[in-house]
Coordinates of C-alpha atoms and ligand atoms in Angstrom, one line a residue:
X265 CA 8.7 14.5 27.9
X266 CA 10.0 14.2 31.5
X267 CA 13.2 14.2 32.7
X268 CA 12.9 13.8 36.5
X269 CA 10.8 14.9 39.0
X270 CA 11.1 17.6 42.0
X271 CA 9.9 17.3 45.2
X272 CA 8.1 20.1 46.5
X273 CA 7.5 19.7 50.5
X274 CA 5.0 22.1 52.6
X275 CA 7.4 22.4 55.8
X276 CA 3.7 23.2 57.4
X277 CA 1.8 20.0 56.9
X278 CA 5.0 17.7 55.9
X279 CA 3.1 17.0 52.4
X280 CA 4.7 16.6 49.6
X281 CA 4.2 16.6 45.7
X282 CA 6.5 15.3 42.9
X283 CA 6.2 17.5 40.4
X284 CA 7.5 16.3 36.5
X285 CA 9.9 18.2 34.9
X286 CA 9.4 19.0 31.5
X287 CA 11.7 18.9 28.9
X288 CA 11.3 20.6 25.2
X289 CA 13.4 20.3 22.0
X290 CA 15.4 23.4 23.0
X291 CA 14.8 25.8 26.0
X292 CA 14.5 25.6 29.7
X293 CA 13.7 22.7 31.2
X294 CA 9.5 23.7 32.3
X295 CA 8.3 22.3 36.0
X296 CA 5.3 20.6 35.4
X297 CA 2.9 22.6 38.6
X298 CA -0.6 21.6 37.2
X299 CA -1.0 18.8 40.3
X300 CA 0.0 21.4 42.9
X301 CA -3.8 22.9 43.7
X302 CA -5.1 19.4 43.9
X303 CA -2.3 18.1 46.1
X304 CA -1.6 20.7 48.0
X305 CA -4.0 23.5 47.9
X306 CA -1.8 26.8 46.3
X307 CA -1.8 28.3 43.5
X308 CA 1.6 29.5 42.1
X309 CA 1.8 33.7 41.1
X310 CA 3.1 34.6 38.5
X311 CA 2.3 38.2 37.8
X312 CA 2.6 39.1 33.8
X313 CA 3.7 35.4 33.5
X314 CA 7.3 35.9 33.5
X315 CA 8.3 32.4 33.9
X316 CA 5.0 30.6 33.0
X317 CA 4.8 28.6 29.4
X318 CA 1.5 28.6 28.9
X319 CA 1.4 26.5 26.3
X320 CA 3.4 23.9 24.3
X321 CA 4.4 24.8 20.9
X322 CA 6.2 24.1 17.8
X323 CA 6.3 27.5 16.1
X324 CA 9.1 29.7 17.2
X325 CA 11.9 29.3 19.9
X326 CA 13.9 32.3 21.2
X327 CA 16.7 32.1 23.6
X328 CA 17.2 35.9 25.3
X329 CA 20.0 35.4 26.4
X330 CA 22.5 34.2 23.5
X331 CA 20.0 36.5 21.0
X332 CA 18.8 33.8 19.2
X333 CA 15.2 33.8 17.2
X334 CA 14.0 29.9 15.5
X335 CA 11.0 29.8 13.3
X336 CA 10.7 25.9 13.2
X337 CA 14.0 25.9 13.9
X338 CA 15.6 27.9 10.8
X339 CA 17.3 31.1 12.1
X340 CA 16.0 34.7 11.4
X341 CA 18.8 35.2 9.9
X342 CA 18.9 33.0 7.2
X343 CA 15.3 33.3 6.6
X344 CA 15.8 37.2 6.2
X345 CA 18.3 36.3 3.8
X346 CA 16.6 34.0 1.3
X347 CA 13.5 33.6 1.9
X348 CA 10.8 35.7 1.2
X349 CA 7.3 36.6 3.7
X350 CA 4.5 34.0 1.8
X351 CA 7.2 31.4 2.5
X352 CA 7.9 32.4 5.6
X353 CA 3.9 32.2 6.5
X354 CA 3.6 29.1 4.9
X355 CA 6.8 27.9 7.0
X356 CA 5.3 29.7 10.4
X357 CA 1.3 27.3 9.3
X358 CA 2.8 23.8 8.0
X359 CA 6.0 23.8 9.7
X360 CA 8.1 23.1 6.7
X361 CA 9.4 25.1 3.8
X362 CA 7.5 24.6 0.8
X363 CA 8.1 23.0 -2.3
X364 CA 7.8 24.9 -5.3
X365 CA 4.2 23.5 -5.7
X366 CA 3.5 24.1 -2.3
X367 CA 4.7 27.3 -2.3
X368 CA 2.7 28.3 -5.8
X369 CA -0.3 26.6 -4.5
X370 CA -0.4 28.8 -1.1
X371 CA 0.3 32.2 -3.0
X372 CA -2.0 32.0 -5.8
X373 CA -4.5 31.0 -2.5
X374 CA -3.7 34.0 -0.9
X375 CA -3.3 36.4 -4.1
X376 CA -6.6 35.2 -4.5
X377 CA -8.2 36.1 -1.1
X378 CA -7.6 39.5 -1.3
X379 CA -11.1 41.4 -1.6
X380 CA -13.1 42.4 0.8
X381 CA -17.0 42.6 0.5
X382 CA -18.0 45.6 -1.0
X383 CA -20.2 46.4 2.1
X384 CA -17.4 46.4 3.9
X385 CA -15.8 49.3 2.0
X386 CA -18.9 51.4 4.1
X387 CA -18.0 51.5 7.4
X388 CA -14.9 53.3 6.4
X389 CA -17.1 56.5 5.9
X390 CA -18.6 55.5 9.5
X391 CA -14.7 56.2 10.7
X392 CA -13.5 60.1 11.2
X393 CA -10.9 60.9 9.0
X394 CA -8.3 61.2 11.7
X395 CA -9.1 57.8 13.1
X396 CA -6.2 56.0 14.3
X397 CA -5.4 52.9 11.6
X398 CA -5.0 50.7 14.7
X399 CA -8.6 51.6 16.0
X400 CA -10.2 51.1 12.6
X401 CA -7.8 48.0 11.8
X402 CA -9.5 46.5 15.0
X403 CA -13.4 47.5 14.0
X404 CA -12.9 46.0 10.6
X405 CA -11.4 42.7 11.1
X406 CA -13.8 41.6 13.8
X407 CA -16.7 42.3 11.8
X408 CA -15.2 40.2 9.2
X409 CA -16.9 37.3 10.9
X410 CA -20.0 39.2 9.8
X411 CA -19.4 37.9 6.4
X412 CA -17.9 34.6 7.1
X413 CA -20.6 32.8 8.8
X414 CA -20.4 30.0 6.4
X415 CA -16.6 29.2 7.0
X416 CA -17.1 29.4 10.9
X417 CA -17.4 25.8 12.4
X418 CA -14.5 25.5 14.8
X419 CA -14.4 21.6 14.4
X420 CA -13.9 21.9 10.2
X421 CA -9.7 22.0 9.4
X422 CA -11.1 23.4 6.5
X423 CA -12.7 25.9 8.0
X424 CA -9.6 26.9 10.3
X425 CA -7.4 27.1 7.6
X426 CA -9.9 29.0 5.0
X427 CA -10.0 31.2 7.7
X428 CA -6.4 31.9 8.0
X429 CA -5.8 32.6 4.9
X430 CA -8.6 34.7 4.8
X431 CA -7.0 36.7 7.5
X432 CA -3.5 37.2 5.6
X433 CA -4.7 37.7 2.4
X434 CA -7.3 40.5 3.4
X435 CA -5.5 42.4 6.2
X436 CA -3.5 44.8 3.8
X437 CA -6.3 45.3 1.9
X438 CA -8.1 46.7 4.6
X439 CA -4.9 48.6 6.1
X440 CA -4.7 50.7 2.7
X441 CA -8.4 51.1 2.7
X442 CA -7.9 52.4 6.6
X443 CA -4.6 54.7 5.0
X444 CA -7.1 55.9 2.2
X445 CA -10.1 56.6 4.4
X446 CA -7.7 59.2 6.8
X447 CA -5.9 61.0 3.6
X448 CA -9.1 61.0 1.6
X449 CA -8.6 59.2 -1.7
X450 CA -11.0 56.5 -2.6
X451 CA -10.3 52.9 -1.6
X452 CA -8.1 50.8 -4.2
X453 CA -8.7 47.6 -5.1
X454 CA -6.1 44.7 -4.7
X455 CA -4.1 43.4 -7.6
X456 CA -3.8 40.0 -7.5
X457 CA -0.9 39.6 -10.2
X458 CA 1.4 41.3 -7.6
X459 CA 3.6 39.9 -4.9
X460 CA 2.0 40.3 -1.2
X461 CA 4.3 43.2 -0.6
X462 CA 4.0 45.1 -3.9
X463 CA 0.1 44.5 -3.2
X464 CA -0.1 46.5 -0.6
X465 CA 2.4 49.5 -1.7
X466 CA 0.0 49.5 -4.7
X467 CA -2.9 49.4 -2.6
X468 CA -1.5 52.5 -0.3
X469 CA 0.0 54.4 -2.7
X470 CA -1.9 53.9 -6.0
X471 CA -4.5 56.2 -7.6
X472 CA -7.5 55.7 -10.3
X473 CA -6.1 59.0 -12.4
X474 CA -2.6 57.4 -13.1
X475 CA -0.5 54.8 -13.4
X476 CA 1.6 54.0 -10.2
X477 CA 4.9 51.8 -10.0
X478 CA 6.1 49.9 -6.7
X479 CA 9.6 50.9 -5.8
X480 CA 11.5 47.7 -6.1
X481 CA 13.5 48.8 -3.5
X482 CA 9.9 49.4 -1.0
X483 CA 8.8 45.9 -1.7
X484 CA 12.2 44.0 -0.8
X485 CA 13.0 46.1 2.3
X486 CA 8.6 45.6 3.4
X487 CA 9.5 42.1 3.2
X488 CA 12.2 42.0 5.1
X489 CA 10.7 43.8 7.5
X490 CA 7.7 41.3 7.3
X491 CA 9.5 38.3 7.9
X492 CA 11.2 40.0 10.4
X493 CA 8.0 40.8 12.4
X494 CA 6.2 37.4 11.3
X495 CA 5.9 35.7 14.7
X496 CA 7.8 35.6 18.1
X497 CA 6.5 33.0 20.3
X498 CA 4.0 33.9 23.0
X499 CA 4.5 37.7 23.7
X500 CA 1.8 39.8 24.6
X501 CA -0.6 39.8 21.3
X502 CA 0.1 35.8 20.5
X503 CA -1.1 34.9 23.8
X504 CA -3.9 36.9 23.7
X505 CA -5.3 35.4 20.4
X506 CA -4.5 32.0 22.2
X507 CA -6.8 33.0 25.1
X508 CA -9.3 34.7 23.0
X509 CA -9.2 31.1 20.6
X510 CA -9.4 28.6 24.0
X511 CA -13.1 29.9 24.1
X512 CA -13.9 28.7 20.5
X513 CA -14.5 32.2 19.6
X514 CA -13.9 32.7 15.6
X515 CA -10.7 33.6 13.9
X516 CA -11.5 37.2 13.2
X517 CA -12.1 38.4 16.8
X518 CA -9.1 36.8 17.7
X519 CA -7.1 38.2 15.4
X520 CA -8.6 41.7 16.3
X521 CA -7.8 41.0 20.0
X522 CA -4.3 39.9 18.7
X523 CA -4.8 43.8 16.7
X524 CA -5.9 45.5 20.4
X525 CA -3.0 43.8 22.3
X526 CA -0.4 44.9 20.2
X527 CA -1.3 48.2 19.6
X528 CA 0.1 49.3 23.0
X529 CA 3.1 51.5 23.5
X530 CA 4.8 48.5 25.5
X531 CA 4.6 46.1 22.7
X532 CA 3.7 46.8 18.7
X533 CA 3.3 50.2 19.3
X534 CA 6.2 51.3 19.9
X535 CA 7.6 51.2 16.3
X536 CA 5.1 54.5 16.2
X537 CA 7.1 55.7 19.7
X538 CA 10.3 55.6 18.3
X539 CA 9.2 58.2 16.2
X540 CA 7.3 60.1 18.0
X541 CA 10.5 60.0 20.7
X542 CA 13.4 61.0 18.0
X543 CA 11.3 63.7 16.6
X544 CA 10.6 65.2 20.4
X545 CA 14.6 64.6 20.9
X546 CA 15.4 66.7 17.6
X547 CA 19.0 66.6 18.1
X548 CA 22.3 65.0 18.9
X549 CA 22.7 67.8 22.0
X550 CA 19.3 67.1 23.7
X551 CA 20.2 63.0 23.7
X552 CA 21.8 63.4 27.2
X553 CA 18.5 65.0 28.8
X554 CA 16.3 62.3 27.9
X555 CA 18.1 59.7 29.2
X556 CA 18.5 61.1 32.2
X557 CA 14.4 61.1 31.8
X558 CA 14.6 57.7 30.7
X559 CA 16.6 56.7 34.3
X560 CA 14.5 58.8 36.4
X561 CA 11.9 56.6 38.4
X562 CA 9.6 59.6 38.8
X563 CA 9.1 60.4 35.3
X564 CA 7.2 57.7 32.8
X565 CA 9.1 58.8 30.0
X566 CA 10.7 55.2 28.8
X567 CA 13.4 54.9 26.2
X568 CA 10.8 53.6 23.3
X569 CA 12.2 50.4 21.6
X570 CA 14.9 49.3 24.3
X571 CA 14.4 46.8 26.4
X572 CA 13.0 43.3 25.7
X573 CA 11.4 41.4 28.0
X574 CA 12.6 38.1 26.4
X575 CA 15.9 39.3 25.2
X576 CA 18.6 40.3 27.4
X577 CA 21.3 40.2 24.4
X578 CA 21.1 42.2 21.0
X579 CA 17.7 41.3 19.4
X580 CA 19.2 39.7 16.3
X581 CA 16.2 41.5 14.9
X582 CA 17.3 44.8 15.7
X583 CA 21.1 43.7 14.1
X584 CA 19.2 42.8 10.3
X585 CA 17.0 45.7 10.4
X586 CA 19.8 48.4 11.6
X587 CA 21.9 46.8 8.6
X588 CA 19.1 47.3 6.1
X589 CA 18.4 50.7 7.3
X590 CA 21.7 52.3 6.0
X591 CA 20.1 50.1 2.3
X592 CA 17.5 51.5 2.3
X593 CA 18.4 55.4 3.2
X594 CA 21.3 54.5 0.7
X595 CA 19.4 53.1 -1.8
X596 CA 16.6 55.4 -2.1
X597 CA 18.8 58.3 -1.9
X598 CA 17.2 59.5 1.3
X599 CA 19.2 61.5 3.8
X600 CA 17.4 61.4 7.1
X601 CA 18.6 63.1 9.8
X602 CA 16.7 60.9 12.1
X603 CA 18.7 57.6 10.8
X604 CA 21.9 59.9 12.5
X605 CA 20.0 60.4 15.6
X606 CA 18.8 56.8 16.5
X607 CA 22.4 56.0 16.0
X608 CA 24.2 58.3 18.5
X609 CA 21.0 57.9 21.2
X610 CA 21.8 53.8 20.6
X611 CA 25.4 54.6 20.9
X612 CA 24.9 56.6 24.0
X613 CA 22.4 54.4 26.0
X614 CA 24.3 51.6 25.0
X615 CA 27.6 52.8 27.0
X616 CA 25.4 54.2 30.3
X617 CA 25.8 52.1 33.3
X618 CA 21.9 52.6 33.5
X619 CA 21.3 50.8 30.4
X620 CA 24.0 47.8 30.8
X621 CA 22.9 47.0 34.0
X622 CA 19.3 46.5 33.3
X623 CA 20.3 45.0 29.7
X624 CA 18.6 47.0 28.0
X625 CA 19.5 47.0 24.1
X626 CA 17.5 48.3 21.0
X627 CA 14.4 45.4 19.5
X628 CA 13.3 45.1 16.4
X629 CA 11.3 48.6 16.4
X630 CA 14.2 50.9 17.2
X631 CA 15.0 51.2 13.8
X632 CA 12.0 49.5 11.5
X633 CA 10.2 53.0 11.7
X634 CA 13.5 54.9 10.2
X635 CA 12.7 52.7 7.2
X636 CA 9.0 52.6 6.9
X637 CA 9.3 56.2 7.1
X638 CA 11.9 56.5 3.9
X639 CA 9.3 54.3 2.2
X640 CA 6.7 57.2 2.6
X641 CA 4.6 54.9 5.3
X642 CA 3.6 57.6 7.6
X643 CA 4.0 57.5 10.9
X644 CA 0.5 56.5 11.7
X645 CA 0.6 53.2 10.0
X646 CA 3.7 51.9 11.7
X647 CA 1.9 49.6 13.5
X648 CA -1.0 48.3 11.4
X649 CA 3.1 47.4 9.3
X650 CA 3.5 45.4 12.5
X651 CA -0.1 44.0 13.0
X652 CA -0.2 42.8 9.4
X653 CA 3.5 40.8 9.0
X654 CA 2.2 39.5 12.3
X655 CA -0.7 38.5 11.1
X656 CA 1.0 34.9 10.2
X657 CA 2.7 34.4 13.3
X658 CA -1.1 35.1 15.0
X659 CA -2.6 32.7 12.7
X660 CA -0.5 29.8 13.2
X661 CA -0.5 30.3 16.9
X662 CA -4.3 29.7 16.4
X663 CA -4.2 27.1 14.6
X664 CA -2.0 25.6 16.6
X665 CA -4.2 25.8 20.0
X666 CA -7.1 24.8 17.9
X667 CA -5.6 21.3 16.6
X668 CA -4.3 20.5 20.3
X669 CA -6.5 17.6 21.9
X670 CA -5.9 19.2 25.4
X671 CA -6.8 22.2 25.0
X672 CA -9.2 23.8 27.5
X673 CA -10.1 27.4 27.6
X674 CA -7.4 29.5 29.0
X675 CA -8.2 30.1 32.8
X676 CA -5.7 32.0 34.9
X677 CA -6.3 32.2 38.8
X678 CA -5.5 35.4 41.2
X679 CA -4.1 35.8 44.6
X680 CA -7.4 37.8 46.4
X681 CA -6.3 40.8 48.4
X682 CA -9.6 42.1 48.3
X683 CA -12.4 42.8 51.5
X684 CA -13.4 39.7 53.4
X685 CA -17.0 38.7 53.2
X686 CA -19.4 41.2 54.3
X687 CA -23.3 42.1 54.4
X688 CA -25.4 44.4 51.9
X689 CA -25.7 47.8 53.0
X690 CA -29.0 49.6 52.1
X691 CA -28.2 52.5 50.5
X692 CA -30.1 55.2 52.7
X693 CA -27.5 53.6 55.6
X694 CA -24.6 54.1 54.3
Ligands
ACO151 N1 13.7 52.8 29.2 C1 14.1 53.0 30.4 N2 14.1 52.1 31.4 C2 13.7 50.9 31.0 C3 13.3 50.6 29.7 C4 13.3 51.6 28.7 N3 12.9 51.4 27.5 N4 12.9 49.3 29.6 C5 13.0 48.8 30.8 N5 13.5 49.7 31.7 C6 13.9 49.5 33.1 C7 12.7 49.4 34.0 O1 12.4 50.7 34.5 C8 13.2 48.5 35.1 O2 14.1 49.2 35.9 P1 14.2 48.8 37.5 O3 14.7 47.4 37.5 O4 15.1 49.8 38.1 O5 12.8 49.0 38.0 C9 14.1 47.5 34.3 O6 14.6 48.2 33.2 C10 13.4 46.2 33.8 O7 12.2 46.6 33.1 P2 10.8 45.9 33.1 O8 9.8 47.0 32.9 O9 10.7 45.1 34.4 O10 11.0 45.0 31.9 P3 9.8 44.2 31.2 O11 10.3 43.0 30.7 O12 8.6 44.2 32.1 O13 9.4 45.2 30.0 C11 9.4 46.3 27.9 C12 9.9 45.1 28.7 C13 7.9 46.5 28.0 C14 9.7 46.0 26.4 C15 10.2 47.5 28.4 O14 11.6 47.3 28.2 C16 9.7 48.8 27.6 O15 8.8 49.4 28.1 N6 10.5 49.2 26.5 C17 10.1 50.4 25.8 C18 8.9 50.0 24.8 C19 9.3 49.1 23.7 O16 10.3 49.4 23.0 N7 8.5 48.1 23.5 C20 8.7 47.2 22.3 C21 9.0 45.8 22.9 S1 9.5 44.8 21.5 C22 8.0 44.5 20.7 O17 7.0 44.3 21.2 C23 8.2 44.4 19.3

């Protein structure tokens, strides 16, 4: 909808555009900027598309600033408390809660999805056993469209939505097969009488020579963590399924870029920083020295899981999670040492003039790898966690795009600062 246009005059040529400004349901008011190439010949830059929406959607609405997170419109917050992550899915694809035929309908559907082909189950030996998850995670669900050909015409809803439940059903059948191919044990086959979460503790932690029970406790704090994770509007993965999807390409190599982009340290990756970071700092005495690393423009060392660059406020993320960490430590009677640590480094950065200046306050990962890691999920698989609760979010994006009449394949432009024209060189002149 627009609210009223602005003028935008080139002082140069005295021409001027009006250019719509668009309103949404919540949010920033959006300038409408599509008629400024046509009328008046520039592009605008927006490097990393810090102010750019790049699309209009339903889905999820965050405001940075106040640390507020929507999924079609409920709060994280109440969805962390009562709802569970199948709901939440189903909430993130239809954009209502389900009834409780709905909701039995969509589970048994995805219960039911869960195997993979058994040819599938071979390229895991193709994969050295210290493969990263991420890299095999990515391998695996691409060639997924191998066996899908069938379900594959982009102008079928059925076919879409087959697809994405294809896509959430399998994915943690294939992260425990990618767990099981680097420790060694043989693949385990889903259950289907289990809950999503229990699935895949069963699936990780489950061998043929005896019987295996999922930790109550594992499974509700996993699906916290799920819903927690399930979508967050168009960051850096979401958008790149959306591009990936504007050129009709299928689900699954979407859903594999989505796997590629997230994997980075900057974004889903840095659950597996964290880590990696508290374990280097080792104690409360060496906190001091690395964030004077973390401030120092020369070095690249970056405190992993501060700094958002939506939120600008607590992540209200980071608030449930840290909550559910003391639970969970409590709960399953594990003392970690590192739980201590991530506490005084928050504490620390939080009071450094550095830190307040800039902003910068803990997301969602600071603490989610504290927990995965008392649920035995080694550290490795931190971010397949994050790929696979995600999995939803990057499925409804998708399905989203596709049902939009307007869409056109995703196009940016560049501002050139490359060499002017010039002639071919032969190569015994140069
Ligand atoms: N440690 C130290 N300094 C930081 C950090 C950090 N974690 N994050 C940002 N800064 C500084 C930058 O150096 C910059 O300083 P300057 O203004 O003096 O140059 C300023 O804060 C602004 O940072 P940008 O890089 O411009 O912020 P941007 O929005 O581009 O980046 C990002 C956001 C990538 C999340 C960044 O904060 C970061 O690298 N954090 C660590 C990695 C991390 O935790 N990623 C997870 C993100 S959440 C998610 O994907 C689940």
């Amino acid at each position: 909808m627009s609210l009223k246009n602005l003028t935008l005059t080139d002082n140069e040529t005295g021409k001027s555009i009006e250019l719509p400004l668009l309103e949404g349901t919540l949010g920033n008011p959006t300038i409408d900027v599509k008629g400024i190439p046509g009328q008046l010949g520039y592009f605008t830059h927006d490097p990393s598309f810090g102010t750019t929406a790049s699309c209009e959607s339903r889905i999820t609405f965050i405001d940075g600033d106040k640390g507020i997170l929507l999924h079609r419109g409920y709060p994280i917050e109440q969805l962390a408390e009562k709802s569970n992550y199948l709901e939440t899915a189903y909430l993130l694809i239809h954009g209502e809660l389900p009834n409780k035929e709905q909701y039995d309908e969509f589970s048994t559907v995805i219960r039911r999805h869960t195997m993979i082909n058994e040819s599938l189950k071979t390229f895991f030996g193709g994969f050295r056993h210290d493969a990263h998850p991420m890299s095999m995670m990515m391998g695996v669900v691409g060639s997924l469209a191998a066996f899908y050909h069938e379900g594959l015409n982009m102008n079928d809803e059925e076919h879409l939505m087959i697809s994405a439940h294809r896509l959430i059903s399998k994915l943690p059948t294939i992260a425990a097969a990618c767990y099981k191919h680097s420790i060694g044990e043989p693949i385990v086959y889903p259950r289907n009488d289990l809950e999503y979460c229990e699935n895949l503790l069963y699936m990780m932690f489950s061998v043929p020579c005896e019987e295996y029970v999922v930790s109550p406790v594992a499974a509700k704090a996993l699906n916290l963590l799920f819903i927690l994770h399930a979508d967050h509007e168009q960051n850096a993965s979401t958008s790149t399924v959306r591009l990936v999807g504007s050129t009709g390409a299928n689900p699954f190599a979407c859903i594999s870029a989505g796997i590629a982009a997230l994997w980075g340290p900057a974004h889903g990756g840095a659950n597996e920083g964290v880590l990696k970071m508290l374990e280097e700092i080792g104690s409360v005495e060496n906190i001091p020295k690395f964030i004077e690393k973390a401030k120092d423009k020369n070095d690249p060392f970056r405190l992993m899981g501060f700094g958002h660059r939506v939120y600008k406020n607590f992540d209200p993320r980071a608030t449930i999670i840290r909550e559910v960490c003391y639970q969970v430590l409590e709960e399953t009677g594990i003392k970690d040492p590192m739980f201590g640590l991530a506490m005084k480094l928050e504490e620390i950065a939080l009071k450094d003039e550095y830190f307040v200046e800039r902003k910068l306050y803990p997301n969602v990962d600071f603490y989610s790898g504290v927990i995965y890691k008392a649920l035995g999920i080694p550290v490795s698989m931190f971010t397949v966690m994050f790929a696979l609760a995600r999995t939803s979010g990057w499925v409804s994006h998708w399905l989203e795009m596709m049902g939009d009449p307007d869409g056109r394949i995703g196009r940016p432009r560049q501002l050139y600062m490359g060499a002017l024209e010039r002639d071919y060189i032969p190569l015994e002149k140069r």
